[in-house]
Amino acid sequence: MTDAAPPLRVAVLGLGEAGAAISADLAAAGALVRGYDPAVGAPAGVVETGGEADAVRGVDLVLSVNSSAAAEEALRNALPGAAPATLWADLNTAAPAVKRRLAELAGQAGLAFADVALMAPVPGRGLRAPMLVSGGHAERYARLLTPLGARVDVLDGPPGLAAERKLLRSVFFKGLAAAVVEALRAGRAAGCEDWLRENIADELAAADAATVRRLVDGTHRHAVRRAAEMRAATDMLTDLGVPPLITRATADLLRGPLE
């Protein structure tokens, strides 16, 4: 007979859409979960607490899932209740410099730190949303959460590296989404939204590695002509009454140095 390992003790700070889903999944997987959010209550199975310091008292792992603007305040507020060597994991979408600052503050207080980037929307996935994690305690983070169902990829690098990878990816995905929204808005104004939507879907469905090479090579080779084309598109959107935010930015990029 061997004694079973004690359940993981986790504090989740921030119980919005992402934090609530992750904390509920942790509780369902057998973890002892304490939560705090000044605006909303804890989901079923999560012990509601009166503040950050109360929430982190006696836990093994803290998941900070509030916002980049509140990340440092949450850490500072929690310090009076945090035990040395507690692992503080920051899951907020923040700049790499912010993650490095949080790691420094945590280290000064004797806490371990992990920079965690959520790489897909949490709703519908919860704890199983893919995560990248970096920093000196990234492996420990993976060891704690993987047995509970988390999908964690460890990056060999300092805090801020995971955040950097996520934000680099966001430049493309969020920029693409913004371009699609602007194009469809213009298509609606021009009376051909359905045609344009189908055209966009066909292009995305056919995309592969060769598409990326074609986009990059073509942009460099034909920058002057494409800049003129996007200036014409800017004028067209203006005439249609659609603010050409992405279109104008594209024209500006094509006019500037591309290296």
Short mmCIF file of C-alpha atoms in Angstrom, two decimals:
data_model
loop_
_atom_site.label_atom_id
_atom_site.label_comp_id
_atom_site.label_asym_id
_atom_site.label_seq_id
_atom_site.Cartn_x
_atom_site.Cartn_y
_atom_site.Cartn_z
CA MET A 1 0.00 0.00 0.00
CA THR A 2 1.24 3.49 -0.86
CA ASP A 3 -0.24 6.79 0.18
CA ALA A 4 -1.89 8.71 -2.65
CA ALA A 5 -0.34 12.05 -3.56
CA PRO A 6 -2.20 14.97 -2.00
CA PRO A 7 -4.35 16.99 -4.42
CA LEU A 8 -2.82 20.01 -6.07
CA ARG A 9 -3.75 23.26 -4.32
CA VAL A 10 -4.35 26.08 -6.79
CA ALA A 11 -5.38 29.72 -6.53
CA VAL A 12 -6.97 31.35 -9.57
CA LEU A 13 -6.94 35.14 -9.60
CA GLY A 14 -9.44 36.47 -12.12
CA LEU A 15 -12.66 34.52 -12.61
CA GLY A 16 -13.84 35.99 -15.88
CA GLU A 17 -14.50 33.86 -18.94
CA ALA A 18 -11.04 32.24 -19.03
CA GLY A 19 -10.39 32.03 -15.28
CA ALA A 20 -13.81 30.57 -14.51
CA ALA A 21 -13.45 27.85 -17.14
CA ILE A 22 -9.93 26.90 -16.07
CA SER A 23 -10.74 26.90 -12.35
CA ALA A 24 -13.86 24.78 -12.89
CA ASP A 25 -11.85 22.23 -14.91
CA LEU A 26 -9.16 22.11 -12.24
CA ALA A 27 -11.75 21.44 -9.55
CA ALA A 28 -13.38 18.74 -11.68
CA ALA A 29 -9.97 17.11 -12.13
CA GLY A 30 -9.49 16.84 -8.36
CA ALA A 31 -7.50 19.95 -7.52
CA LEU A 32 -8.35 22.06 -4.48
CA VAL A 33 -9.10 25.43 -6.04
CA ARG A 34 -9.39 28.82 -4.35
CA GLY A 35 -10.49 31.81 -6.39
CA TYR A 36 -10.74 35.56 -6.21
CA ASP A 37 -12.21 38.18 -8.49
CA PRO A 38 -13.45 41.56 -7.25
CA ALA A 39 -16.24 41.61 -9.84
CA VAL A 40 -17.65 38.07 -10.06
CA GLY A 41 -18.20 35.09 -7.79
CA ALA A 42 -16.43 31.75 -7.93
CA PRO A 43 -17.86 28.92 -10.05
CA ALA A 44 -19.12 25.71 -8.48
CA GLY A 45 -16.38 23.67 -6.87
CA VAL A 46 -14.10 26.68 -6.29
CA VAL A 47 -13.65 28.19 -2.83
CA GLU A 48 -14.39 31.89 -2.97
CA THR A 49 -11.97 34.10 -1.04
CA GLY A 50 -11.88 37.72 0.07
CA GLY A 51 -8.76 38.92 -1.73
CA GLU A 52 -5.57 37.95 -3.48
CA ALA A 53 -3.59 37.33 -0.29
CA ASP A 54 -6.38 35.15 1.10
CA ALA A 55 -6.68 33.21 -2.16
CA VAL A 56 -2.98 32.27 -2.40
CA ARG A 57 -2.55 31.25 1.23
CA GLY A 58 -1.39 27.63 1.45
CA VAL A 59 -1.47 26.84 -2.28
CA ASP A 60 1.14 25.20 -4.50
CA LEU A 61 0.33 27.14 -7.67
CA VAL A 62 -1.18 30.52 -8.48
CA LEU A 63 -2.74 31.22 -11.88
CA SER A 64 -3.05 34.94 -12.55
CA VAL A 65 -5.76 35.21 -15.21
CA ASN A 66 -6.98 38.79 -14.88
CA SER A 67 -5.50 41.29 -17.36
CA SER A 68 -2.09 42.66 -18.22
CA ALA A 69 -3.08 45.99 -16.65
CA ALA A 70 -3.94 44.28 -13.34
CA ALA A 71 -1.17 41.65 -13.34
CA GLU A 72 1.37 43.54 -11.23
CA GLU A 73 -1.24 44.80 -8.77
CA ALA A 74 -2.55 41.25 -8.31
CA LEU A 75 0.96 39.99 -7.58
CA ARG A 76 1.72 42.75 -5.09
CA ASN A 77 -1.63 42.28 -3.33
CA ALA A 78 -1.03 38.53 -3.04
CA LEU A 79 2.48 38.69 -1.57
CA PRO A 80 1.42 38.91 2.11
CA GLY A 81 -0.32 35.52 1.82
CA ALA A 82 2.12 33.72 -0.47
CA ALA A 83 4.51 31.14 0.94
CA PRO A 84 8.10 30.95 -0.33
CA ALA A 85 8.59 28.76 -3.42
CA THR A 86 4.92 29.00 -4.40
CA LEU A 87 4.78 28.93 -8.21
CA TRP A 88 3.26 32.09 -9.63
CA ALA A 89 2.09 31.58 -13.20
CA ASP A 90 1.05 34.64 -15.17
CA LEU A 91 -1.43 33.69 -17.93
CA ASN A 92 -2.25 37.23 -19.00
CA THR A 93 -1.64 38.50 -22.52
CA ALA A 94 1.09 41.00 -21.82
CA ALA A 95 4.25 42.32 -23.44
CA PRO A 96 7.44 40.34 -22.78
CA ALA A 97 8.82 43.26 -20.74
CA VAL A 98 5.82 43.03 -18.41
CA LYS A 99 6.42 39.30 -17.91
CA ARG A 100 10.07 39.95 -17.11
CA ARG A 101 9.06 42.62 -14.59
CA LEU A 102 6.63 40.23 -12.92
CA ALA A 103 9.29 37.52 -12.77
CA GLU A 104 11.66 39.98 -11.10
CA LEU A 105 9.06 40.99 -8.50
CA ALA A 106 8.16 37.37 -7.81
CA GLY A 107 11.82 36.41 -7.43
CA GLN A 108 12.47 39.25 -4.99
CA ALA A 109 9.66 37.83 -2.83
CA GLY A 110 11.03 34.28 -3.01
CA LEU A 111 8.35 33.00 -5.39
CA ALA A 112 8.93 30.83 -8.43
CA PHE A 113 7.58 32.25 -11.71
CA ALA A 114 6.31 30.93 -15.02
CA ASP A 115 5.32 32.94 -18.09
CA VAL A 116 2.29 31.22 -19.65
CA ALA A 117 0.72 32.09 -23.00
CA LEU A 118 -2.73 30.76 -23.82
CA MET A 119 -2.53 29.93 -27.52
CA ALA A 120 -6.24 29.49 -28.29
CA PRO A 121 -9.52 30.85 -26.91
CA VAL A 122 -10.33 29.29 -23.54
CA PRO A 123 -14.15 29.05 -23.90
CA GLY A 124 -14.99 25.54 -25.00
CA ARG A 125 -11.52 24.30 -24.10
CA GLY A 126 -10.95 25.40 -20.51
CA LEU A 127 -7.85 23.83 -19.03
CA ARG A 128 -7.22 22.07 -22.35
CA ALA A 129 -6.54 25.30 -24.22
CA PRO A 130 -2.98 24.89 -25.54
CA MET A 131 -0.37 26.73 -23.50
CA LEU A 132 3.22 27.79 -24.07
CA VAL A 133 5.29 28.30 -20.93
CA SER A 134 8.77 29.71 -20.43
CA GLY A 135 11.03 30.67 -17.56
CA GLY A 136 13.13 28.73 -15.10
CA HIS A 137 10.08 27.02 -13.57
CA ALA A 138 8.31 26.13 -16.81
CA GLU A 139 8.96 22.41 -16.39
CA ARG A 140 7.49 22.51 -12.90
CA TYR A 141 4.36 24.18 -14.25
CA ALA A 142 3.98 21.45 -16.84
CA ARG A 143 4.52 18.70 -14.25
CA LEU A 144 1.80 20.13 -12.01
CA LEU A 145 -0.90 20.67 -14.63
CA THR A 146 -0.35 18.06 -17.34
CA PRO A 147 -1.66 15.20 -15.16
CA LEU A 148 -4.90 17.19 -14.73
CA GLY A 149 -5.46 17.46 -18.46
CA ALA A 150 -3.63 20.65 -19.41
CA ARG A 151 -1.88 20.87 -22.79
CA VAL A 152 1.48 22.48 -22.02
CA ASP A 153 4.46 23.01 -24.33
CA VAL A 154 7.63 24.09 -22.53
CA LEU A 155 9.94 26.61 -24.20
CA ASP A 156 13.61 26.63 -23.26
CA GLY A 157 14.05 30.29 -22.44
CA PRO A 158 13.41 33.10 -19.97
CA PRO A 159 10.14 34.67 -18.86
CA GLY A 160 8.79 36.74 -21.71
CA LEU A 161 9.59 34.18 -24.39
CA ALA A 162 6.15 32.57 -24.29
CA ALA A 163 4.50 36.00 -24.38
CA GLU A 164 6.69 36.98 -27.32
CA ARG A 165 5.67 33.89 -29.33
CA LYS A 166 1.99 34.52 -28.66
CA LEU A 167 2.13 38.19 -29.62
CA LEU A 168 4.12 37.51 -32.79
CA ARG A 169 1.38 35.08 -33.78
CA SER A 170 -1.22 37.70 -32.87
CA VAL A 171 0.32 40.18 -35.31
CA PHE A 172 -0.75 37.78 -38.06
CA PHE A 173 -4.00 36.33 -36.74
CA LYS A 174 -5.48 39.51 -35.31
CA GLY A 175 -4.22 41.54 -38.25
CA LEU A 176 -5.78 39.03 -40.65
CA ALA A 177 -9.07 39.16 -38.76
CA ALA A 178 -9.07 42.96 -38.89
CA ALA A 179 -8.38 42.92 -42.65
CA VAL A 180 -11.23 40.46 -43.22
CA VAL A 181 -13.64 42.56 -41.15
CA GLU A 182 -12.70 45.72 -43.04
CA ALA A 183 -12.92 44.00 -46.44
CA LEU A 184 -16.36 42.54 -45.70
CA ARG A 185 -17.60 45.88 -44.41
CA ALA A 186 -16.54 47.42 -47.71
CA GLY A 187 -18.05 44.51 -49.64
CA ARG A 188 -21.35 45.10 -47.84
CA ALA A 189 -21.25 48.77 -48.74
CA ALA A 190 -20.53 47.86 -52.37
CA GLY A 191 -23.31 45.28 -52.49
CA CYS A 192 -21.10 42.20 -52.99
CA GLU A 193 -20.39 40.93 -49.47
CA ASP A 194 -21.42 37.33 -50.22
CA TRP A 195 -19.15 37.16 -53.28
CA LEU A 196 -16.21 38.57 -51.31
CA ARG A 197 -16.82 36.29 -48.32
CA GLU A 198 -16.70 33.23 -50.60
CA ASN A 199 -13.55 34.50 -52.28
CA ILE A 200 -11.81 34.99 -48.93
CA ALA A 201 -12.89 31.53 -47.72
CA ASP A 202 -11.52 29.91 -50.90
CA GLU A 203 -8.16 31.63 -50.50
CA LEU A 204 -7.85 30.61 -46.84
CA ALA A 205 -8.85 27.00 -47.58
CA ALA A 206 -6.15 26.71 -50.25
CA ALA A 207 -3.37 28.26 -48.17
CA ASP A 208 -0.20 26.31 -47.35
CA ALA A 209 3.53 26.96 -46.87
CA ALA A 210 3.82 27.96 -50.53
CA THR A 211 1.18 30.62 -49.96
CA VAL A 212 3.30 32.23 -47.24
CA ARG A 213 6.34 32.29 -49.54
CA ARG A 214 4.26 33.76 -52.38
CA LEU A 215 2.85 36.48 -50.12
CA VAL A 216 6.25 37.49 -48.77
CA ASP A 217 8.14 37.28 -52.07
CA GLY A 218 5.39 39.06 -53.99
CA THR A 219 5.18 41.85 -51.45
CA HIS A 220 8.90 42.57 -51.77
CA ARG A 221 8.97 42.24 -55.56
CA HIS A 222 5.87 44.28 -56.31
CA ALA A 223 5.80 46.74 -53.41
CA VAL A 224 5.59 49.88 -55.57
CA ARG A 225 2.70 48.62 -57.68
CA ARG A 226 0.86 47.20 -54.66
CA ALA A 227 1.28 50.45 -52.72
CA ALA A 228 -0.46 52.28 -55.58
CA GLU A 229 -3.20 49.62 -55.64
CA MET A 230 -3.81 50.01 -51.91
CA ARG A 231 -3.94 53.80 -52.23
CA ALA A 232 -6.68 53.30 -54.83
CA ALA A 233 -8.43 50.89 -52.42
CA THR A 234 -8.13 53.50 -49.67
CA ASP A 235 -9.87 56.05 -51.87
CA MET A 236 -12.57 53.51 -52.76
CA LEU A 237 -13.33 52.64 -49.13
CA THR A 238 -13.51 56.33 -48.29
CA ASP A 239 -16.04 56.83 -51.08
CA LEU A 240 -18.03 53.85 -49.75
CA GLY A 241 -18.12 55.41 -46.29
CA VAL A 242 -15.90 52.69 -44.75
CA PRO A 243 -12.93 53.91 -42.66
CA PRO A 244 -9.86 52.42 -44.45
CA LEU A 245 -7.83 51.73 -41.31
CA ILE A 246 -6.19 48.46 -42.35
CA THR A 247 -6.09 49.40 -46.03
CA ARG A 248 -4.29 52.67 -45.35
CA ALA A 249 -1.84 50.94 -42.99
CA THR A 250 -1.09 48.39 -45.72
CA ALA A 251 -0.34 51.16 -48.20
CA ASP A 252 1.97 52.78 -45.64
CA LEU A 253 3.81 49.51 -45.05
CA LEU A 254 4.31 48.96 -48.79
CA ARG A 255 5.74 52.46 -49.21
CA GLY A 256 8.28 51.99 -46.43
CA PRO A 257 11.37 49.79 -46.15
CA LEU A 258 10.32 46.12 -46.09
CA GLU A 259 13.53 44.60 -44.74
#
